[in-house]
Each structure stands twice: as C-alpha cells, then as structure tokens.
XYZ file of C-alpha atoms in Angstrom:
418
model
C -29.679 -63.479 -89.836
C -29.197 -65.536 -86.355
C -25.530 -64.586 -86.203
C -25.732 -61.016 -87.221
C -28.143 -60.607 -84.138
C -25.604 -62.712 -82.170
C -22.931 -60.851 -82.864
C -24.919 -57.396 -82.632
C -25.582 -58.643 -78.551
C -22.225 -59.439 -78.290
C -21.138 -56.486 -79.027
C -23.883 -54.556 -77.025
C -22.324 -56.540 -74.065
C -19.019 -55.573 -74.541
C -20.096 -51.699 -74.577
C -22.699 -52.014 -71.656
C -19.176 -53.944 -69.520
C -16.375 -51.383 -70.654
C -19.069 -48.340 -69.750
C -19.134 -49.563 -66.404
C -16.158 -49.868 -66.023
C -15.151 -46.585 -66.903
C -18.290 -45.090 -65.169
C -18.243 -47.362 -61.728
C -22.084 -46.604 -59.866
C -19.745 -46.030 -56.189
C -17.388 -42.831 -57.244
C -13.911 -43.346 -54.908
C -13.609 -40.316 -51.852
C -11.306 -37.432 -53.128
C -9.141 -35.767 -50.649
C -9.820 -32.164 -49.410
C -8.357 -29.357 -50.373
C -6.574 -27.195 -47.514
C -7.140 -23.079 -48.306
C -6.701 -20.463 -45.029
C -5.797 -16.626 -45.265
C -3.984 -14.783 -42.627
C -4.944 -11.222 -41.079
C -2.969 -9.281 -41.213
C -0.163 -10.771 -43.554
C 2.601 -9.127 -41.967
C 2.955 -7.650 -38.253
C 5.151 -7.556 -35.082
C 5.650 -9.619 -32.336
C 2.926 -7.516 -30.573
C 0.325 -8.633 -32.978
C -2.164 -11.624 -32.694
C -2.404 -13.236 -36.177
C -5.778 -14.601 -37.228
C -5.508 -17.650 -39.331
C -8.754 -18.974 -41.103
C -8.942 -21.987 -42.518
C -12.777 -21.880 -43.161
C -12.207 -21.501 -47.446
C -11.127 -25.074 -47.296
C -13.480 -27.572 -49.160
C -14.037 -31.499 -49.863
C -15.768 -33.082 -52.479
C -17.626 -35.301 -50.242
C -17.648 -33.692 -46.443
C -19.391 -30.456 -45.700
C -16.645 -28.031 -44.460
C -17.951 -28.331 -40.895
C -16.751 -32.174 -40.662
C -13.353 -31.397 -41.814
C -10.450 -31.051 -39.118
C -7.565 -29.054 -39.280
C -4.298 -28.352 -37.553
C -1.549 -26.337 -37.458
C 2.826 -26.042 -37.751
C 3.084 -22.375 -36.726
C 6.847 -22.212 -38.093
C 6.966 -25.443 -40.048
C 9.731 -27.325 -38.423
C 7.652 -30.487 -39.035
C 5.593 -31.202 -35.578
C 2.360 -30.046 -35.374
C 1.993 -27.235 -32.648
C -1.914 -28.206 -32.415
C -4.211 -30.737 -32.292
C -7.089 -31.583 -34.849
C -9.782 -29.811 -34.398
C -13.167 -28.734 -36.499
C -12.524 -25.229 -35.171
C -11.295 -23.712 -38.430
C -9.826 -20.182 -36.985
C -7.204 -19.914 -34.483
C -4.868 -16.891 -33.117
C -1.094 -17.441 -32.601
C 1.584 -14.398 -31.524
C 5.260 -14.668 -32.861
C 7.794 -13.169 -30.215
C 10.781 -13.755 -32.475
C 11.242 -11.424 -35.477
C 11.535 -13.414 -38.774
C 9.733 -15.052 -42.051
C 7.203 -17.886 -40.990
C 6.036 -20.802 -43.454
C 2.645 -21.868 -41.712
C 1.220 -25.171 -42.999
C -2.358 -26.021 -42.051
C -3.116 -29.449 -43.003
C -6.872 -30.506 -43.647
C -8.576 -34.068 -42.419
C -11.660 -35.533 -44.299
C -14.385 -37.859 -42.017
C -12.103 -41.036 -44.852
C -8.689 -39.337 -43.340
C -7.608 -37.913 -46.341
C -5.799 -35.378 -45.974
C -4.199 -32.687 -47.589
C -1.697 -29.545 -46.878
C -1.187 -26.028 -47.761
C 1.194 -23.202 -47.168
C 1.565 -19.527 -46.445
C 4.496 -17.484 -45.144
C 4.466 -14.397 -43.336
C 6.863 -11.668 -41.811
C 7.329 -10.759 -38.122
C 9.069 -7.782 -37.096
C 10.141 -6.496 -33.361
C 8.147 -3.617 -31.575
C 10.693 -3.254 -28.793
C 8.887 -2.920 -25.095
C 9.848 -1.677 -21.888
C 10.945 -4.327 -19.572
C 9.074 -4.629 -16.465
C 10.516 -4.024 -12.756
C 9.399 -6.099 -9.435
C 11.463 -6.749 -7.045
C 11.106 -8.313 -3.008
C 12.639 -7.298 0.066
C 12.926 -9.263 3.430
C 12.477 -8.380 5.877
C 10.722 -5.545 5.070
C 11.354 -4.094 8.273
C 14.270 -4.160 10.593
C 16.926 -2.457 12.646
C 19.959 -0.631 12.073
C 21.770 -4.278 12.485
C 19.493 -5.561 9.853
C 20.689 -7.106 6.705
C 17.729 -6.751 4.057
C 17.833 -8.645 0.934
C 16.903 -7.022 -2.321
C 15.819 -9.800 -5.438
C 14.775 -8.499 -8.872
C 14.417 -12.257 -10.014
C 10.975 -11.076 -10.652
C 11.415 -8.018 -13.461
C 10.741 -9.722 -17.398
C 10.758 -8.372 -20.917
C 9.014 -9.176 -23.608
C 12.437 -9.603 -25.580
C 14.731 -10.517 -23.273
C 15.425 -12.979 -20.886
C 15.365 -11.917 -17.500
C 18.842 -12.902 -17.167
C 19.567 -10.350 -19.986
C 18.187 -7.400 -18.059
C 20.686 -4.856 -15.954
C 19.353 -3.508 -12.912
C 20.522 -0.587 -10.496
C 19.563 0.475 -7.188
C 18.633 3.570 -4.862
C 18.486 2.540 -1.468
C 17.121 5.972 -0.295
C 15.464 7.400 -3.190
C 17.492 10.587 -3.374
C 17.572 10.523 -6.685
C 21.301 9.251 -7.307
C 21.781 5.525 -8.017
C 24.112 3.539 -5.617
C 24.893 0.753 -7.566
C 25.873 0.539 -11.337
C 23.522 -1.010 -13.853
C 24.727 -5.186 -13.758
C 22.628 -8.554 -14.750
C 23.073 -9.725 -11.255
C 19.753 -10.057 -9.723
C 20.160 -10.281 -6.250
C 22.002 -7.472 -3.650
C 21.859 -6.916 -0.318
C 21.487 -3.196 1.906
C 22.347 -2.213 5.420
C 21.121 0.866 6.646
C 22.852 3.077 9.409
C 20.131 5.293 10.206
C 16.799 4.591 11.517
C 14.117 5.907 9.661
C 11.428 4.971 6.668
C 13.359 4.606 2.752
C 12.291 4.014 -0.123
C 13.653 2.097 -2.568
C 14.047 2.312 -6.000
C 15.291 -0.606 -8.790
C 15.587 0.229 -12.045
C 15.400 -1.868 -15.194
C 16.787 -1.815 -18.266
C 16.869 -4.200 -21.275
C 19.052 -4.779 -24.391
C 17.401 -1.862 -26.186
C 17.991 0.994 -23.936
C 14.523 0.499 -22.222
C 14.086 1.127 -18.865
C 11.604 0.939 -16.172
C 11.607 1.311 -12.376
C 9.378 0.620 -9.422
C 9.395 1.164 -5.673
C 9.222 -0.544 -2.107
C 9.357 0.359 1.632
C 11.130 -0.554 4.685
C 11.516 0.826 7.935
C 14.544 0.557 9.644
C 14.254 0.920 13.288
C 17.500 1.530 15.931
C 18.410 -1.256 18.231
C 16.164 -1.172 20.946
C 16.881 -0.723 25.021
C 15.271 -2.810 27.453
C 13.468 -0.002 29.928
C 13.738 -0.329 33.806
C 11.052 1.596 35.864
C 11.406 2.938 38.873
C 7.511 1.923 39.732
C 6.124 -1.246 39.959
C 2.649 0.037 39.846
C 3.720 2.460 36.677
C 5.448 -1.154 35.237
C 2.451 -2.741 36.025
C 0.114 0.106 34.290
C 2.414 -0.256 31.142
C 2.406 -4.218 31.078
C -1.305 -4.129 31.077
C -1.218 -1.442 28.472
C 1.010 -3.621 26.336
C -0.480 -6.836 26.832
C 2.979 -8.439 27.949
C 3.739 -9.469 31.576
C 6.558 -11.512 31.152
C 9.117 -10.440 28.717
C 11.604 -6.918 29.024
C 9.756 -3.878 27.737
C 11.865 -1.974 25.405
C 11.665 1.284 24.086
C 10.494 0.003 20.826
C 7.368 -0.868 22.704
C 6.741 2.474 24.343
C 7.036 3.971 21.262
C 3.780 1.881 20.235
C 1.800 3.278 22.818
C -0.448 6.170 21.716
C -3.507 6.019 25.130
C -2.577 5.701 28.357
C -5.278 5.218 31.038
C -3.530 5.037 34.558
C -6.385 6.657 36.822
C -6.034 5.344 40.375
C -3.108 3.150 39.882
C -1.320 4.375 43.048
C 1.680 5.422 41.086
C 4.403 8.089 42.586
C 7.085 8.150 39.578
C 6.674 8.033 36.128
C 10.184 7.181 35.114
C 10.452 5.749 31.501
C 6.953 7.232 30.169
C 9.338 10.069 28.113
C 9.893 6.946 25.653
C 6.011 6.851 24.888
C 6.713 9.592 22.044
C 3.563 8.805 20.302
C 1.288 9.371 23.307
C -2.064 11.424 22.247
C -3.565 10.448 25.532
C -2.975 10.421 28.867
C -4.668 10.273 32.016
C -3.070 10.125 35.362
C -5.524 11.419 37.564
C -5.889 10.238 40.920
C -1.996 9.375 41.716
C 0.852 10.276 44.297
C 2.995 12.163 40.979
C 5.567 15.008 42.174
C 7.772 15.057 39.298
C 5.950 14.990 36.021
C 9.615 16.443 33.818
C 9.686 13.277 31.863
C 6.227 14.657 30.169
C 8.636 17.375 28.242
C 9.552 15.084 25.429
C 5.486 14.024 24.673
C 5.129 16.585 21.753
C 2.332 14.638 20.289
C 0.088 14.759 23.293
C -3.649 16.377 22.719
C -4.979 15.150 25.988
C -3.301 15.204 29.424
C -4.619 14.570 32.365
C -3.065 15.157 35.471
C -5.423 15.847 37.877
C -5.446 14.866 42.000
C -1.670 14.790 42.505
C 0.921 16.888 44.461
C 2.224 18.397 41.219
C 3.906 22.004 41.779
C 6.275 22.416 39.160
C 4.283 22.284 35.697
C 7.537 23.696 33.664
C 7.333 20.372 31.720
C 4.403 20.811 30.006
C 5.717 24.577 28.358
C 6.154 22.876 24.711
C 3.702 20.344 24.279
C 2.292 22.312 21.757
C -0.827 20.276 20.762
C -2.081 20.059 24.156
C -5.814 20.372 23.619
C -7.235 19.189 26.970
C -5.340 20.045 30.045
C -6.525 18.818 33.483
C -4.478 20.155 36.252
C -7.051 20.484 39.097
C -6.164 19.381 42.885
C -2.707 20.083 42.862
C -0.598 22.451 44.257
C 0.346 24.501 41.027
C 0.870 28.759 41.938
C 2.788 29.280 38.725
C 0.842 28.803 35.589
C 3.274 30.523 33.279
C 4.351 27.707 31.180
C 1.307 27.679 29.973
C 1.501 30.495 28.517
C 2.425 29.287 25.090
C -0.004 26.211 24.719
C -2.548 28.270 22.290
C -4.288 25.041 20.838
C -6.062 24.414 24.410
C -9.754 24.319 24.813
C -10.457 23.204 27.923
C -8.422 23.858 31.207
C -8.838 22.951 34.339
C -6.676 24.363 36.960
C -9.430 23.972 39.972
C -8.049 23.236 43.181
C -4.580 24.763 43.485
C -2.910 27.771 44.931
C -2.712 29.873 41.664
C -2.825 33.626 42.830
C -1.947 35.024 39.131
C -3.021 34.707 36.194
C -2.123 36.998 33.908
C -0.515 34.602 31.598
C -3.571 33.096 30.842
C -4.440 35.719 28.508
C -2.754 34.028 25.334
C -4.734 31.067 25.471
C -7.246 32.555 22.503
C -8.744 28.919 21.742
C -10.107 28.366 25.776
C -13.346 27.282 25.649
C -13.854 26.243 29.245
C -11.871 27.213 32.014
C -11.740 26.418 35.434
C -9.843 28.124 38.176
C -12.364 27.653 41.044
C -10.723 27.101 44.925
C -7.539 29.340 44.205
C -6.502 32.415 45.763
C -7.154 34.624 42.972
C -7.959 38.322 43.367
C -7.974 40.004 39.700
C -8.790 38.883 36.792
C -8.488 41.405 34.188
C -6.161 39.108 31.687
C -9.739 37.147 31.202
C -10.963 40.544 29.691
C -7.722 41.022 27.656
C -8.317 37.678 26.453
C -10.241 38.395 23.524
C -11.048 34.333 22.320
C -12.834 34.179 25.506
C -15.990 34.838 24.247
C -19.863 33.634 23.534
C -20.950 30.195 24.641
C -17.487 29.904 26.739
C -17.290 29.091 30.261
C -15.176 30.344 33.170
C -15.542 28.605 36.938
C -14.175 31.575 40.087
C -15.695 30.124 42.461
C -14.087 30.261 45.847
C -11.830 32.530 45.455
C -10.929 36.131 46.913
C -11.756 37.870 43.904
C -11.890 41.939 43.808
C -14.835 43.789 44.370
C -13.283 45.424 40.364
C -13.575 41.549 39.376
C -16.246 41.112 40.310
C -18.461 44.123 39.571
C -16.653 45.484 36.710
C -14.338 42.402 34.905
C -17.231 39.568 35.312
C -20.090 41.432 33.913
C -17.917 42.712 30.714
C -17.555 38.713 30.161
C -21.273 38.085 30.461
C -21.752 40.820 28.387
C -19.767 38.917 25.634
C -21.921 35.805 26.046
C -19.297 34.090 28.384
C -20.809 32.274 31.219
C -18.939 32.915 34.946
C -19.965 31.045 38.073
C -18.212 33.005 41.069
C-alpha cells in the first residue's frame, strides 16, 4: 500500500514538472506584425500617396507604442526614421512600379516587415520660365546679360530645357530654341523693350515670361551759357560738382527760377519733361529754346523783356500762361493753345487781340495796362462765360467796348474790371 502511494506521487510530480514546462507562468514577447494600405493604389507623379500603417498590431504593445519606418522604393536604406507616427505622405516624380516596405518596431525591438507595390505614371507639366537681366537699364553702348538658369520642370532638368528669345517683343523670336542658358543683347535704339524668353521642355511644353529694360542714348555733357541759369539747374539737381548731362535735364519735371537774375536760358530745351516752370522776375529776351517743352502745363514767364512769344505756338498743354510785364504786341501764337485757363498778358503793348477768341477753356484773363481799343473777339469767344474773369483796366478801350461789348459779357455772368 506504501509504494503504490509512492509511486502514485511520483508520478503526480512528473505531470505537475512536464505541465510547466510546456505551460511556462512568463509567456516569451512575439514580434509585431507590420499591415499598411496605400491611397490611392496607383497615381502619377502629381499625386501625394497616403501610406497608413495604423492596421499593424502586437501581441504585447498597444499599436500606439509601436514604431515604424519606411523604404519608399526598396533599394534597402530606409528613407525615414522610426517614428510612432503611423501615416506618412511621399510623391514619386519618376514614372514606374514601387515595392514599399514599412517595417514595424515593438517597445522588445522586434521587429517585423511587410510589402506593397504600386504604379506611378507621368502627368507631363509645363516647365516654368524666369529669367534675370543686368543691368536692367543702360545705354545704347550697354551690354545686358540675359540668364534663364532660373526656369525648372517638373520632369526635366533644367539643363534639358530649350529656351528662345524676343528682345523687343514684336512677336517674332530672335534666337532659335537651344539648352544654352545664358545670352547676351545690345540694343541700338534708345527706348523701353520688353523682353520675352520662352521655355520649352522635352514634351513639347512651353511657357514664357517677361522683363523690362530701358535703354537710354549716350548722354552729352551740357554747357550753359549762364552761370546763374547753371547755378538754378545745379540747385535743382542737387549736384554742384560733376558735368550735367542731358540725361539729367531730362529728369527735371519743376523748375522754380524766380529772381535768379538770369538773361539766357541756353540748354533748358533738354528739360523735355518739364510740367513746370517759373521764370518770373528775370532779364530773358530770347525764350526759343521753350519750343521743344511739349509737356509743359505751367509756364511762367512773367517780368522780363520778352517780345517775341513765337516759341510758345505748340506747347499744346499749356494750362497756365503768365506773360505779364513784358513787351509782347503780337499774341498770335497763342492762338492755338486751347487747353489754357488762365492768362495773363498784363503789362505789355498788345493793341490786338482778335486771336484770342479760340481760347474756349479761358477762365481768367488778364490784359490790363495795354493799348487795347476793341474787344469784340471776347464776345465771339463763346467759352468766356459765367463765373469767368476778364481784367481791361488801363487801357484805351472804345466807347463800343465799353458800352456795348462789356455789358454783353456781364450779361453772361463774366466779371470785367475796366
């Protein structure tokens, strides 16, 4: 009876050592499993591929803890980092099929890999133009560099990509299409161009864009005849020392020289851009070099010894004329400035006026201290009208100016002092 219950434990023993064994109480870590899906599974290399790896799963680690990272085109180095983030976004610019292996990390560092393959097509693009220029403004001895280093594709290289250019956009290309970046342009003309580049890549695609430069002729140092004219200009300017060309004058668009004591205006006709000018209160005789100041609205010219005004016949935009304390008797070429609104031709030796009446736009006038006797082109001058003013006095008008023509222009509103 002893050894049957002896050999009953013994066997007991045996049964209770094998089951643990076989059933340990601390189970061994397993290694993760890697699962990700792609969206979309096929695309172009305009597309931005999603790749979640958030299905994949461990037997002992939440799927939070696990860390993944990726071989976009499984060439065997990783092309990220590990990471807990389990999406990521990754664009394909070459056309082809893709084996992507994402390979999953456990908090043990067990890991484990899986695979999924994809196919990338090519949505051809445009290439995109840019270019520089320097200088990007010159003269006619200027050589300006043109660089298109700048234009891409998403395809191509950049050194792939013809260009062409139009150095005055006229619509006709000057150069033939070529892969050399870099050109260079000298213009024989001044003036303002634009040009164009055009780009084109392996496809057929093109694009162009557009730049500026100005292109100004050589310039000529100026020598007055003056010194207090030079002087006037210097100040103007803002340079006392160096030549003044004619490039400068050309920058000048107001002019106050009031008082300066100045008896020849020699070199002013290069001022083209003059809107302004007053030279009241001078010794001036000779004012011919005003004839090539088209853009002047405002000329003042008043207190001189002026007598020949047939400069001023085609400055056309004259809006403000002031003549007054000179000794003008022909007004004539003024005939044709219809844009004035105010003139002021006080103080002179004007005996007719007829001419005056094509000057529709007058809104003052002055004519006081002449010699003037009739003024019957005031009536025929229709703009002269309401709210307008007209100054006669001291002058021998007629008794049919004065008692017939003046109270027809106060009966239109107009306001005479005689």
């Amino acid at each position: 009876m002893y050894n049957k219950c002896f050999i009953i434990l013994t066997l007991m023993t045996l049964v209770f050592i094998i089951s643990c064994k076989n059933n340990p109480t601390d189970s061994e870590n397993v290694a993760p499993k890697a699962s990700f899906t792609i969206n979309p599974t096929s695309g172009t290399n305009l597309t931005a591929f999603i790749f979640d790896a958030s299905g994949s799963s461990d037997s002992e680690d939440e799927t939070s803890v696990l860390k993944v990272r990726w071989d976009w085109n499984n060439d065997g180095a990783w092309d990220t980092d590990y990471s807990t983030t389990k999406i990521a976004t990754h664009q394909y610019t070459v056309a082809g099929t893709y084996t992507i292996v994402l390979e999953v990390e456990d908090s043990e560092y067990l890991t484990n890999s899986t695979t999924k393959t994809l196919n990338v097509s090519i949505v051809n693009t445009a290439p995109t133009a840019s270019f520089t220029v320097s200088p990007t403004s010159g003269t006619v001895d200027t050589v300006f560099d043109f660089d298109a280093r700048g234009s891409n594709d998403n395809e191509d290289e950049t050194s792939v990509l013809q260009v062409r250019w139009d150095w005055n956009n006229d619509g006709t290309f000057d150069t033939n299409y070529n892969t050399t970046k870099i050109t260079t342009h000298q213009y024989t003309i001044a003036g303002t161009y634009t040009i164009v580049l055009e780009v084109r890549d392996s496809e057929g695609w093109t694009h162009s864009t557009t730049k500026i430069v100005t292109v100004q002729r050589p310039s000529t140092v100026i020598t007055f005849s003056d010194d207090n004219f030079e002087a006037l200009i210097r100040v103007t300017l803002n340079k006392q020392v160096d030549d003044i060309t004619d490039l400068d004058l050309e920058n000048i668009t107001s002019l106050n020289g009031g008082g300066w004591n100045i008896s020849n205006i020699f070199g002013i006709e290069y001022c083209i851009n003059l809107q302004k000018l007053d030279l009241r209160d001078n010794q001036i005789i000779d004012i011919n070099q005003l004839s090539s100041l088209k853009h002047l609205q405002t000329l003042t010219l008043s207190n001189n010894q002026i007598s020949d005004i047939g400069a001023l016949n085609n400055l056309l935009n004259l809006q403000v004329l002031g003549l007054s304390g000179n000794q003008i008797i022909d007004v004539g070429p003024l005939s044709g400035l219809t844009n004035l609104n105010l003139l002021y031709l006080d103080n002179n030796q004007i005996i007719n006026i007829n001419l005056l009446s094509t000057l529709i736009n007058l809104k003052e006038l002055g004519l006081a201290d002449n010699q003037i006797v009739d003024i019957f082109s005031l009536i025929q001058n229709g703009g002269i009208d309401s709210g307008d003013n007209v100054y006669l006095t001291n002058n021998p008008l007629s008794e049919t100016s004065i008692n017939t023509y003046i109270p027809q222009l106060e009966a239109r509103g107009v306001t005479v002092i005689f």
